[in-house]
Tab-separated table of C-alpha atoms and ligand atoms in Angstrom:
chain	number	residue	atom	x	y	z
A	1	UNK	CA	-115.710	150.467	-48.469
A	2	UNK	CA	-117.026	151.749	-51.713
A	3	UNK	CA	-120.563	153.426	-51.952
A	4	UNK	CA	-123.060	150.885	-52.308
A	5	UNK	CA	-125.435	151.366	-55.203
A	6	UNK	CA	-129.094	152.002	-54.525
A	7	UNK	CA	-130.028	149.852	-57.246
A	8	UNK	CA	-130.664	146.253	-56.323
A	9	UNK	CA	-132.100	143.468	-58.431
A	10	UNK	CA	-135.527	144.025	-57.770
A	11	UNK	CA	-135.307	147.265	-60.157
A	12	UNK	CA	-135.547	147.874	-63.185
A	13	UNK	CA	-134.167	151.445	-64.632
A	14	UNK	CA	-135.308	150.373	-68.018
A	15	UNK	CA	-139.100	149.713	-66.777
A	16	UNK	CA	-141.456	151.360	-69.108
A	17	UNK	CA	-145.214	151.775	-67.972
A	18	UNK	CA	-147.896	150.080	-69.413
A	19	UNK	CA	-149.278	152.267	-71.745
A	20	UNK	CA	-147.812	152.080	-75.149
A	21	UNK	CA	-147.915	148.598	-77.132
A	22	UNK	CA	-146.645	150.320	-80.185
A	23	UNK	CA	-145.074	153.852	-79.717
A	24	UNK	CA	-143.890	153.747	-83.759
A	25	UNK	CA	-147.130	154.483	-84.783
A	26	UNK	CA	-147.837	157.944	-82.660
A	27	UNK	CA	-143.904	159.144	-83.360
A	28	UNK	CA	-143.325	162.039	-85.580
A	29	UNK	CA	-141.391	160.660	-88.720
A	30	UNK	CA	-142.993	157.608	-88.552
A	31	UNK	CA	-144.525	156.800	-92.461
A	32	UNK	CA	-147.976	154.468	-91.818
A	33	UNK	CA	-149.118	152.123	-94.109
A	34	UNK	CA	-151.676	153.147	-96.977
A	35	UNK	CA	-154.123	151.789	-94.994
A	36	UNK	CA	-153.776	153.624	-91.664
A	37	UNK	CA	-153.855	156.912	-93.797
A	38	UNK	CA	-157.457	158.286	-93.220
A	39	UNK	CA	-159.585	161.587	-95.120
A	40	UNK	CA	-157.348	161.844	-98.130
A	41	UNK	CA	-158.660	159.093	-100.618
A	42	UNK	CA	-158.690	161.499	-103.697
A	43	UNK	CA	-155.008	163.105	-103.110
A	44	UNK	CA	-153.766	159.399	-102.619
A	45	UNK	CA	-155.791	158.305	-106.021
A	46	UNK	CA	-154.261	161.811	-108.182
A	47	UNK	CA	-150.732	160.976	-106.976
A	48	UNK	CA	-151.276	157.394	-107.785
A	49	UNK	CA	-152.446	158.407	-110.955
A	50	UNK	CA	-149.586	160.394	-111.404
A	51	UNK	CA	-147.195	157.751	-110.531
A	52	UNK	CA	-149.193	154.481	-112.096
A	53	UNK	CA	-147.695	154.512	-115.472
A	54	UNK	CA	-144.095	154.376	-113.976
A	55	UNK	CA	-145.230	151.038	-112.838
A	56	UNK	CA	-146.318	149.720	-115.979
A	57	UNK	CA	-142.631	151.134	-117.218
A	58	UNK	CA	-143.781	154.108	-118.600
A	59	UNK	CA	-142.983	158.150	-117.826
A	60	UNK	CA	-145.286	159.015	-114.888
A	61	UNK	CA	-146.725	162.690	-114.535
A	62	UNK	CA	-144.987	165.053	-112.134
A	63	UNK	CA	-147.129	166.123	-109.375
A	64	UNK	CA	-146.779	169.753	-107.440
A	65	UNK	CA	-148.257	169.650	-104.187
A	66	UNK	CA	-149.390	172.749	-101.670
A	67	UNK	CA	-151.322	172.781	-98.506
A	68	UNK	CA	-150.828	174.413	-94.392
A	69	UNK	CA	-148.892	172.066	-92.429
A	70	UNK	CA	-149.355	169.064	-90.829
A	71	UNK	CA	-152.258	168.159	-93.453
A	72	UNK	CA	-150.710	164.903	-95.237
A	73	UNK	CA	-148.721	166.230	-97.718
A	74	UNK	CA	-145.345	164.185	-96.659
A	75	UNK	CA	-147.300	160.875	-95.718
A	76	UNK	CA	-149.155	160.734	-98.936
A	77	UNK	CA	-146.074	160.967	-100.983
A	78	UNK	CA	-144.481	159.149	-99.392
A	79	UNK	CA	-146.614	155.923	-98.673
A	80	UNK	CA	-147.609	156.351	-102.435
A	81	UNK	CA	-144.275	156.260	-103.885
A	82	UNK	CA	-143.873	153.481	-101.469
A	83	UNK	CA	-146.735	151.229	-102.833
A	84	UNK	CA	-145.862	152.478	-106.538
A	85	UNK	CA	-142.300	150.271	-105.815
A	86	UNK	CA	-144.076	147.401	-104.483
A	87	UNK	CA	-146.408	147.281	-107.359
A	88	UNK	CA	-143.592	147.776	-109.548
A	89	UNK	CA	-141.828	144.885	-108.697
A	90	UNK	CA	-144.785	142.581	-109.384
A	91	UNK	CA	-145.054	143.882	-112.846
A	92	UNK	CA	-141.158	143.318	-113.001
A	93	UNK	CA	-140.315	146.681	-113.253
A	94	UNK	CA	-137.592	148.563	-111.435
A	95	UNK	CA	-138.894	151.367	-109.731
A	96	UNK	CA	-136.591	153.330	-107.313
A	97	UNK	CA	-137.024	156.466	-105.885
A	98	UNK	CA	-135.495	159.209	-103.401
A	99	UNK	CA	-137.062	161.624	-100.658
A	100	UNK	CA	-135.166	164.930	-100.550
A	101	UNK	CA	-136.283	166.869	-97.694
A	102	UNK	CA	-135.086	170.277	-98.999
A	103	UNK	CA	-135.270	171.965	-95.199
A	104	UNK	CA	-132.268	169.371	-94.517
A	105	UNK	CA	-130.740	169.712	-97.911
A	106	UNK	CA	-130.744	173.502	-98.683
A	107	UNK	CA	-128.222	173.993	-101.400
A	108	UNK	CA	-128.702	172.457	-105.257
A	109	UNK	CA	-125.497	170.772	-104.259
A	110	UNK	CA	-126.496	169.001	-100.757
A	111	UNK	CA	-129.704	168.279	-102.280
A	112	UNK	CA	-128.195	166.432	-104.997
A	113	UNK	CA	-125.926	164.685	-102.907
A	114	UNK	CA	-128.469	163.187	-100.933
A	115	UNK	CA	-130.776	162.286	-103.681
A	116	UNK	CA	-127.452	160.199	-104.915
A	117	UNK	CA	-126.564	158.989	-101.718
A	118	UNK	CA	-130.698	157.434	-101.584
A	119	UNK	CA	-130.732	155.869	-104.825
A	120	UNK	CA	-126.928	154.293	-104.421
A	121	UNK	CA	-127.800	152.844	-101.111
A	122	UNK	CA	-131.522	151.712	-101.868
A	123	UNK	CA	-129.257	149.506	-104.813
A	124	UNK	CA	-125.910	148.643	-104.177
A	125	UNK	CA	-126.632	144.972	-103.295
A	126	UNK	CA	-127.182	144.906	-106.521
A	127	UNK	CA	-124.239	147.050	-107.952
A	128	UNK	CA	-121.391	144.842	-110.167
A	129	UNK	CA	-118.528	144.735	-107.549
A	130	UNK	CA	-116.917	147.169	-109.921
A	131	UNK	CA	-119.440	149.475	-110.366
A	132	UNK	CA	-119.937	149.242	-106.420
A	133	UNK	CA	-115.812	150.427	-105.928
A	134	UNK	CA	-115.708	152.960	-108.384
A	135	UNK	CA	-118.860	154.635	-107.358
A	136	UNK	CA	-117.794	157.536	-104.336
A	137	UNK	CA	-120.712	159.907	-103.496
A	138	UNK	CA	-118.135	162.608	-101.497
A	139	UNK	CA	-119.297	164.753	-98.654
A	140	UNK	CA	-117.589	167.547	-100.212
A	141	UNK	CA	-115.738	168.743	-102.639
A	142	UNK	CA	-117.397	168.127	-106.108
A	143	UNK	CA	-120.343	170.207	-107.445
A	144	UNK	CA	-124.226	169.818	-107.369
A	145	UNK	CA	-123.824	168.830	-111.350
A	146	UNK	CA	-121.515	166.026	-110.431
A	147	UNK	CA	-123.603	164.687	-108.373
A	148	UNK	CA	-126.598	164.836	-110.872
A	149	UNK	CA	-123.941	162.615	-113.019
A	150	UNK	CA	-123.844	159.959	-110.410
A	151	UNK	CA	-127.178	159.479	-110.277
A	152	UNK	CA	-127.861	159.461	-114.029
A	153	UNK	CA	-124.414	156.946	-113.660
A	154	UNK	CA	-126.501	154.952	-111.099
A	155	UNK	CA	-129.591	154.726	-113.005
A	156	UNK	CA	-127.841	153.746	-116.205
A	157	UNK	CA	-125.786	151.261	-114.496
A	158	UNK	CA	-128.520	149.457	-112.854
A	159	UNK	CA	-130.616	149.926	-115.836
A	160	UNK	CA	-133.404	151.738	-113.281
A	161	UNK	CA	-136.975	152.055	-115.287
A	162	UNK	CA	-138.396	155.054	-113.401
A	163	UNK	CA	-137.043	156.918	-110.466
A	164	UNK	CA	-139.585	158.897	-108.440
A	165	UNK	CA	-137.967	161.815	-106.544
A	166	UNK	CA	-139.918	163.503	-104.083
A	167	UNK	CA	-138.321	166.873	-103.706
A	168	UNK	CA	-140.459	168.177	-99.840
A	169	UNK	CA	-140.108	171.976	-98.772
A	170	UNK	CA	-138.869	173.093	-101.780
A	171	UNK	CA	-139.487	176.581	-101.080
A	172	UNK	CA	-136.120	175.914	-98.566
A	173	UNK	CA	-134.258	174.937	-101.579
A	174	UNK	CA	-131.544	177.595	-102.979
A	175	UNK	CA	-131.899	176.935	-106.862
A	176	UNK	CA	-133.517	175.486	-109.080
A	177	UNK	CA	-131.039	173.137	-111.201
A	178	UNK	CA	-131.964	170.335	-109.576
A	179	UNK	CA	-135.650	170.624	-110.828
A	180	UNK	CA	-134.926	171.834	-114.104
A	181	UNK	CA	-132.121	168.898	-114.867
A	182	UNK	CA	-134.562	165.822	-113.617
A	183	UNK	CA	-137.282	167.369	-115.575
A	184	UNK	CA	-134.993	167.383	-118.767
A	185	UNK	CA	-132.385	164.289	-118.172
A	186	UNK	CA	-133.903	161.920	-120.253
A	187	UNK	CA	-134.854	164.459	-123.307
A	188	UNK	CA	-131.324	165.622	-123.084
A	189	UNK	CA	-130.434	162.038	-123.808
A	190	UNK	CA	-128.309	161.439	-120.379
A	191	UNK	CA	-130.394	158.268	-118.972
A	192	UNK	CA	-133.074	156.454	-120.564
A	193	UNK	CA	-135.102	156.067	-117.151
A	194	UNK	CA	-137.940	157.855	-117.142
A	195	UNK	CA	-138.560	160.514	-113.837
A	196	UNK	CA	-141.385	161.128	-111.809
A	197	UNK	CA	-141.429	164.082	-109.839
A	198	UNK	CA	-143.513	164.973	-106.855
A	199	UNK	CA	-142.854	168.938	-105.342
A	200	UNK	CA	-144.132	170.016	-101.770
A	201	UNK	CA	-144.515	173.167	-100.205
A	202	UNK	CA	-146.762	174.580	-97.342
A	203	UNK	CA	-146.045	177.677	-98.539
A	204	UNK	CA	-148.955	178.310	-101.396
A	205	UNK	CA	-147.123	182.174	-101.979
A	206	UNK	CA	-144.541	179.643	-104.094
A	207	UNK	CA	-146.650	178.873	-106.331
A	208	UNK	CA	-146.266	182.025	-108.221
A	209	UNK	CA	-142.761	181.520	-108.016
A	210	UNK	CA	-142.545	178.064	-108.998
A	211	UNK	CA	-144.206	178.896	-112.239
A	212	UNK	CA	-142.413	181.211	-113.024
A	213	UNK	CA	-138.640	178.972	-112.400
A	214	UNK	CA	-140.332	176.350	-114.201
A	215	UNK	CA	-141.001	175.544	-117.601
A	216	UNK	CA	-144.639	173.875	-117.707
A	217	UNK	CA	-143.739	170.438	-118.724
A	218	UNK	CA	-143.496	170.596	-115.088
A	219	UNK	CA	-147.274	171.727	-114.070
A	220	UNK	CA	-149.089	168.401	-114.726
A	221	UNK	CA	-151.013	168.172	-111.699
A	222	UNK	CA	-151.175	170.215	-108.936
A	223	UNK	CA	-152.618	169.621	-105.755
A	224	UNK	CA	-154.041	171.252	-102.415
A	225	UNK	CA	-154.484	169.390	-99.280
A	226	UNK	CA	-157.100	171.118	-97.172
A	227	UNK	CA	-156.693	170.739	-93.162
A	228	UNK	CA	-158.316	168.026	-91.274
A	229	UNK	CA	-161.714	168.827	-89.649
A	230	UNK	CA	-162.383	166.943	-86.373
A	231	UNK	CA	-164.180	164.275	-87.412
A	232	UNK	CA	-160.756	163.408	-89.885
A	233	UNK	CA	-158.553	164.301	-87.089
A	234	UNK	CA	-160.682	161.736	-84.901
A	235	UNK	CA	-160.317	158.725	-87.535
A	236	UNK	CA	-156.637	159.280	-87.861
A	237	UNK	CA	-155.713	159.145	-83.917
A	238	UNK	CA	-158.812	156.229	-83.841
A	239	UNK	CA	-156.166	154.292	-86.486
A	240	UNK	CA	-153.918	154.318	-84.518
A	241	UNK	CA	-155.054	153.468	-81.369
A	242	UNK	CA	-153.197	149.991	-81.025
A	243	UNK	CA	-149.998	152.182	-80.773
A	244	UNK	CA	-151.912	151.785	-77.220
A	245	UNK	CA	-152.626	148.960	-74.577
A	246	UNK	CA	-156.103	147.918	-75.183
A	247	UNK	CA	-158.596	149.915	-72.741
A	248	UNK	CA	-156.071	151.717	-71.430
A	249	UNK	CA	-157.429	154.940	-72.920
A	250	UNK	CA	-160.538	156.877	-71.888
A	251	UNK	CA	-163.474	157.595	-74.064
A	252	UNK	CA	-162.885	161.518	-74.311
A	253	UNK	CA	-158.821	161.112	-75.197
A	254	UNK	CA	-159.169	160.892	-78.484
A	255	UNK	CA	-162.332	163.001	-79.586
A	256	UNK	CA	-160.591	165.885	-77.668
A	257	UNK	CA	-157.253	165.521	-78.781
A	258	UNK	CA	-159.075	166.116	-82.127
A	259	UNK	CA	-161.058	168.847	-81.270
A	260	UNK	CA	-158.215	170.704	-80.143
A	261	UNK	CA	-156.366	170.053	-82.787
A	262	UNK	CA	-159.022	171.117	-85.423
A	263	UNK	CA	-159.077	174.475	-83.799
A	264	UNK	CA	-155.233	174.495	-84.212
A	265	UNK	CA	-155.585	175.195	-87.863
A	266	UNK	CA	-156.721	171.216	-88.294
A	267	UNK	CA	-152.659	170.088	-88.159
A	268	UNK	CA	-152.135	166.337	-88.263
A	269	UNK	CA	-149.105	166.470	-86.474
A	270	UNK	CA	-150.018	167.478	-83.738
A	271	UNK	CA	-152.969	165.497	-82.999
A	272	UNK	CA	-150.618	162.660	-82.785
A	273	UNK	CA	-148.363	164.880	-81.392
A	274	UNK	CA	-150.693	165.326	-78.287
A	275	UNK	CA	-151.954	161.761	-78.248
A	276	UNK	CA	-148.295	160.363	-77.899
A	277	UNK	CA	-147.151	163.055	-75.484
A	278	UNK	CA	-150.707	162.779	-72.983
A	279	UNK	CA	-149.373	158.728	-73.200
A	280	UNK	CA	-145.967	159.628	-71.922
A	281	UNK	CA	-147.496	161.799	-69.129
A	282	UNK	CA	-149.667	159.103	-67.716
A	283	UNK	CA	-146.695	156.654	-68.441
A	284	UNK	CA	-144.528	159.379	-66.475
A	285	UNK	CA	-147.323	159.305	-63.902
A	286	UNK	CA	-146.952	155.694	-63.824
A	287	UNK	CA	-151.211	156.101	-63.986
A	288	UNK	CA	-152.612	152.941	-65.718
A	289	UNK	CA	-154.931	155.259	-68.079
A	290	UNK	CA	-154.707	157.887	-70.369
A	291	UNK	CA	-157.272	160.586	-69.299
A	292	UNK	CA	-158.504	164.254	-70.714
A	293	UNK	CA	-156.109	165.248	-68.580
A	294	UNK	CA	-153.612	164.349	-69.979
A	295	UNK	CA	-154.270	165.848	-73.117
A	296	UNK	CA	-155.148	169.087	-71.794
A	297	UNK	CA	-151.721	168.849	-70.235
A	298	UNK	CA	-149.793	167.461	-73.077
A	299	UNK	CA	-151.337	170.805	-74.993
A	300	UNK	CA	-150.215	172.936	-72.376
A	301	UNK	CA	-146.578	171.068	-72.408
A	302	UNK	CA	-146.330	172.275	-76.339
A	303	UNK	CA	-147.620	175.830	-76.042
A	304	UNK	CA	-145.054	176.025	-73.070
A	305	UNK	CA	-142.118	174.970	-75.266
A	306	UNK	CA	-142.974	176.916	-78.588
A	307	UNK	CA	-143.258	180.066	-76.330
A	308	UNK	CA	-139.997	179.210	-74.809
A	309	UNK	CA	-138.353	178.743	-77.752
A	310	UNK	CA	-139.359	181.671	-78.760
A	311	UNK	CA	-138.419	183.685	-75.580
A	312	UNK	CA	-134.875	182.078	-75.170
A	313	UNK	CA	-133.155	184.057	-77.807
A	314	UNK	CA	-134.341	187.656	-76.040
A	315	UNK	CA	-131.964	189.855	-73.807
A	316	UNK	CA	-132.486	188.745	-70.206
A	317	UNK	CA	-133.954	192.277	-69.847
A	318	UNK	CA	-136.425	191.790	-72.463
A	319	UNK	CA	-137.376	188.616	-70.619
A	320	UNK	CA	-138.268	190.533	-67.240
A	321	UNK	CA	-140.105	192.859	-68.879
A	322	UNK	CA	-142.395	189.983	-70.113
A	323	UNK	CA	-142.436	188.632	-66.844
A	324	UNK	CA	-143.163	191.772	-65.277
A	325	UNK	CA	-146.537	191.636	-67.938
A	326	UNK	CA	-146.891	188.227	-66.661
A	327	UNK	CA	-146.956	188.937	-63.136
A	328	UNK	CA	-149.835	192.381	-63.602
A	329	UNK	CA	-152.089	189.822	-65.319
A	330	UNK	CA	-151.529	187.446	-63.171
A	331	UNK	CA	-152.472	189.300	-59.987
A	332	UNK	CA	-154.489	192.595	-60.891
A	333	UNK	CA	-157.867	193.340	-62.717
A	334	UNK	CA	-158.095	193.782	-65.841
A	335	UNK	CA	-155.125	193.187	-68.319
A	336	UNK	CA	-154.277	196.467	-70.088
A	337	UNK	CA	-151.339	198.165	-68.417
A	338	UNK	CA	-149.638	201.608	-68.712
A	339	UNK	CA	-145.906	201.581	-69.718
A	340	UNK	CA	-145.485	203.706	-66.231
A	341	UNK	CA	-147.023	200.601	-64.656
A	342	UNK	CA	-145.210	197.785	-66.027
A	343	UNK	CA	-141.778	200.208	-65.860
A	344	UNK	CA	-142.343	200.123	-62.749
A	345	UNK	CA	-142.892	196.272	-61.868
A	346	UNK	CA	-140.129	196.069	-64.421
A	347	UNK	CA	-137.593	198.088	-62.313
A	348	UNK	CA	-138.346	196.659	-58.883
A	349	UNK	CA	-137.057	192.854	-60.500
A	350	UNK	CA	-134.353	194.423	-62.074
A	351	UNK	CA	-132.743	195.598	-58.984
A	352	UNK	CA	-133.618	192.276	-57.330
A	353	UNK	CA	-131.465	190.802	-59.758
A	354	UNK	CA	-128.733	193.196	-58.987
A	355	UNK	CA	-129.132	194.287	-62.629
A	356	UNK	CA	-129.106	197.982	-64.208
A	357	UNK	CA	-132.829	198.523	-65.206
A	358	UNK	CA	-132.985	200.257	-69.012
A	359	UNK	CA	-134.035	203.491	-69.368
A	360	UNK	CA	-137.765	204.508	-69.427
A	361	UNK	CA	-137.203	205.335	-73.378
A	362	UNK	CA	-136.155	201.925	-73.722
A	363	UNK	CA	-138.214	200.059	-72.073
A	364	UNK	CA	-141.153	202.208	-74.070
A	365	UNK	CA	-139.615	201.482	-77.144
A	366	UNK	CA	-139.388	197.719	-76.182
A	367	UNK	CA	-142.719	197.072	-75.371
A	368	UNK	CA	-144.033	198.928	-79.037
A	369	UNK	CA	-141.220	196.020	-80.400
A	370	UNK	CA	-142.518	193.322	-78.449
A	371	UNK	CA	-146.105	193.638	-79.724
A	372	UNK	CA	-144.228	193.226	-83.175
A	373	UNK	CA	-143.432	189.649	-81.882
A	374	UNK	CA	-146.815	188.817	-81.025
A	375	UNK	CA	-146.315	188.292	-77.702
A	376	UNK	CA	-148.374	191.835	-76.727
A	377	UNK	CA	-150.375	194.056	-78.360
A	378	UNK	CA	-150.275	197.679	-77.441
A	379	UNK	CA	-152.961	200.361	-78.177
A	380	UNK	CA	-153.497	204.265	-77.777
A	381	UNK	CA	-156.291	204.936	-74.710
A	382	UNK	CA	-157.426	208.554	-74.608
A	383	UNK	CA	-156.746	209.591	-70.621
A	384	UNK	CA	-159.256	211.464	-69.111
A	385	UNK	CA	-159.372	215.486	-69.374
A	386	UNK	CA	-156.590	217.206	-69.612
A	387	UNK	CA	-154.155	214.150	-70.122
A	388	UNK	CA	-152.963	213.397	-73.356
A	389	UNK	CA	-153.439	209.791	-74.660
A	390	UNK	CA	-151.051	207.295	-73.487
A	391	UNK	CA	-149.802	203.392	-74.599
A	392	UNK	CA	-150.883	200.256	-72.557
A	393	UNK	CA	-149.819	197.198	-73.300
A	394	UNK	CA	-151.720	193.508	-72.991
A	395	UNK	CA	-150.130	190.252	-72.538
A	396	UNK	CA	-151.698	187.692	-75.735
A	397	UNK	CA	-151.046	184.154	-74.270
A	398	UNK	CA	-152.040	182.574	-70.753
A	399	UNK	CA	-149.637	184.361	-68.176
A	400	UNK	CA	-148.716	180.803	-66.372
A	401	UNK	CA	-147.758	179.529	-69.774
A	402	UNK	CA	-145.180	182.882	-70.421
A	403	UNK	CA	-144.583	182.259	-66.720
A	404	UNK	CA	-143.641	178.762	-67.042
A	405	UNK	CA	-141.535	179.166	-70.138
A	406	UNK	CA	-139.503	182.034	-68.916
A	407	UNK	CA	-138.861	179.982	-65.531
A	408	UNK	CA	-137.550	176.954	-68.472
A	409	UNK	CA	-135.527	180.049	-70.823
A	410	UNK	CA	-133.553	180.790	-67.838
B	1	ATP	N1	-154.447	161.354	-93.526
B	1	ATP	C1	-153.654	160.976	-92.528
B	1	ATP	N2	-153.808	159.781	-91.955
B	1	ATP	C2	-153.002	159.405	-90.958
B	1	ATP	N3	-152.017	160.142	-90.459
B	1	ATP	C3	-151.806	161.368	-90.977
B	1	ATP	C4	-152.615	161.833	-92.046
B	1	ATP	N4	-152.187	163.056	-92.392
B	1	ATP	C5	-151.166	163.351	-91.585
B	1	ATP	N5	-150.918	162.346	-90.719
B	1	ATP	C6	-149.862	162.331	-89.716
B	1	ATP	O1	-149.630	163.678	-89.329
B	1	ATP	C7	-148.259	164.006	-89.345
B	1	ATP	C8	-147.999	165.147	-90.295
B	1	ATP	O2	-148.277	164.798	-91.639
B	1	ATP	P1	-147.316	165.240	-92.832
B	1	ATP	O3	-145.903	165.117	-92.386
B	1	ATP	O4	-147.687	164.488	-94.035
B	1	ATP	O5	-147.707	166.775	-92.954
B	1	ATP	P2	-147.250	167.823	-94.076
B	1	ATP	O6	-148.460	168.216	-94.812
B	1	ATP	O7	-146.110	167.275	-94.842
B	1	ATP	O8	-146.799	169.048	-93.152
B	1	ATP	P3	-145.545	170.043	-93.345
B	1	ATP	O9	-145.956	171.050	-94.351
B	1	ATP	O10	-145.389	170.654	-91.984
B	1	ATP	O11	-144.368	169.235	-93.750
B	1	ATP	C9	-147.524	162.750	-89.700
B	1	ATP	O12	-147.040	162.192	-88.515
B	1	ATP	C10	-148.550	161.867	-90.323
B	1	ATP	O13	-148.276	160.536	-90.029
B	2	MG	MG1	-144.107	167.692	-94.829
């Protein structure tokens, strides 16, 4: 007889908990409403500004934006440009636009592409049949220029009044033809749609460089976004807490997701980051309420996994050698070590594994690399008389979270 199944009817493998009412609104990637964006009211009014004439029909204001991550610079573009199109259809004007993320689209050529592949799909219901066959945006095989053609092609076609491309990360992006040739297609006489151009980068070293790729037709407005303080960080989880079954949260969830995440360099992302990931522990839990707990957990979870991402691309020897940190701070006093000490700890493992332990040399050497990674820090201790001064070495993070990452690296 075949095996039975242990599932019966009285099952379901597809049960979620009842936690989440709307999980959209606490994913990453997810682009909120105007209205659920909270603490940036005068970057949403500049790029508005930027972008209003364009919905009157007339050539909106390029807009360079800079600021540390996770402090709104995506969302505002993006649910800007987004209301800009609505409000340009009222006033019966076609407004289209594109969002290049330039960490996805690295090349002037893929970057290109995609902006072509946006605009062609955001109209082809509305493409003559012709137009629609003869239009082919290849993967490969024709240049970043030609695809600048198709657009212009596009816009022309469908007789588009302003496009709006958002070019994000542009610091990622190889060139800087695409910038220069939406700046200039409609003086150069290729389209007669006029284009609004919104640059990001976290990265506020670019700046310099920008300028200097750029001629300043292109340095209408620039912007900073600041972090988030608490109290911000505390209004944007609060707006979203329907993503949540109502009272199924405790009081101190949100107000410490925020604090933590304030003192996190005030990041956006991963308040909600935390918020959604404490729900999916207590929905893992199958507990009916989302507690502190779970937060401090859901923190935790993420330091775990940056570290290990970080750790999985070292030698396995390099790995027991962090352990072997891991282990002295775990169980001794203190939390400098000698190099003879931690050689030693080191050494032991090694041959437990059955593995050749590196020299002494090396290992030294290692360790003086490893602070370079910011995972130690090492420092010169005079001994006492007579010795010379010698290296110890101090783990920087929470031994059980290197512990628990190098147990996931294996
Ligand atoms: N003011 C806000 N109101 C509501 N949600 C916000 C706000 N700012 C950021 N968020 C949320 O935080 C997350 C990160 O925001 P965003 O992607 O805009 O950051 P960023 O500044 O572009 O960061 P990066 O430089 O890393 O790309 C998003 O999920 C977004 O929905
Ligand atoms: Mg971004």
């Amino acid at each position: 007889m075949a095996d039975q199944s242990s599932f019966d009817d009285s099952e379901d493998i597809f049960q979620v908990g009842g936690i989440f009412s709307n999980r959209e609104l606490v994913r990453v990637g997810h682009v909120p409403e105007l209205d659920r964006v909270v603490g940036r009211d005068e970057e949403v009014r500049e790029v508005g500004a930027a972008l209003g004439p364009a919905i009157q029909g007339d050539p909106p204001e390029t807009t360079i934006i800079y600021g540390k991550t996770g402090t709104g610079k995506s969302l505002v573009s993006r649910c800007v440009t987004r209301e800009a199109r609505r409000r340009a259809e009222t006033n019966d004007v076609d407004l289209q636009h594109a969002y290049v993320d330039c960490s996805d689209y690295q090349t002037e050529a893929k970057a290109s592409r995609e902006m072509a592949r946006q605009l062609y799909d955001n109209i082809v219901d509305e493409l003559d049949e012709e137009v629609k066959n003869d239009t082919k945006i290849p993967r490969v095989g024709i240049g970043a220029a030609d695809y600048r053609d198709i657009t212009w092609e596009l816009l022309e076609e469908k007789g588009v009044d302003s496009f709006v491309v958002i070019l994000d990360e542009i610091d990622k992006l190889s060139g800087d033809a695409l910038l220069r040739s939406l700046s200039r297609a409609r003086e150069s006489g290729k389209i007669d749609t006029h284009i609004g151009i919104i640059c990001i980068s976290n990265k506020i070293e670019y700046r310099k460089r920008l300028n200097e790729r750029v001629d300043s037709s292109l340095q209408d407005n620039e912007l900073v976004f600041d972090p988030y303080d608490a109290e911000q960080l505390r209004a944007i989880l609060e707006n979203r807490r329907d993503a949540f079954v109502e009272g199924v949260l405790d009081e101190s969830v949100i107000p410490r997701a925020a604090a933590l995440a304030a003192r996190e360099h005030g990041d956006a992302r991963k308040a909600v980051d935390t918020f959604y990931e404490a729900g999916r522990l207590a929905e893992k839990e199958n507990s009916d309420k989302v507690t502190e707990r779970h937060v401090d957990k859901a923190i935790r979870r993420a330091e775990v996994n940056r570290f290990e991402k970080l750790v999985s691309g070292q030698t396995p020897h390099v790995k027991l050698l962090l352990r072997s940190i891991a282990l002295l701070t775990q169980s001794e006093d203190g939390e400098w070590f000698r190099t003879a000490k931690i050689y030693d700890l080191y050494k032991r493992l090694a041959e437990k594994e059955a593995s050749d332990p590196l020299s002494y040399d090396r290992v030294s050497r290692l360790l003086k690399e490893q602070s370079f990674l910011g995972i130690t820090e090492s420092e010169h201790t005079g001994g006492g008389k007579g010795e010379g001064s010698y290296l110890e070495h101090r783990l920087l993070r929470e031994p059980e979270i290197v512990l628990s990452a190098l147990d996931e690296a294996e």
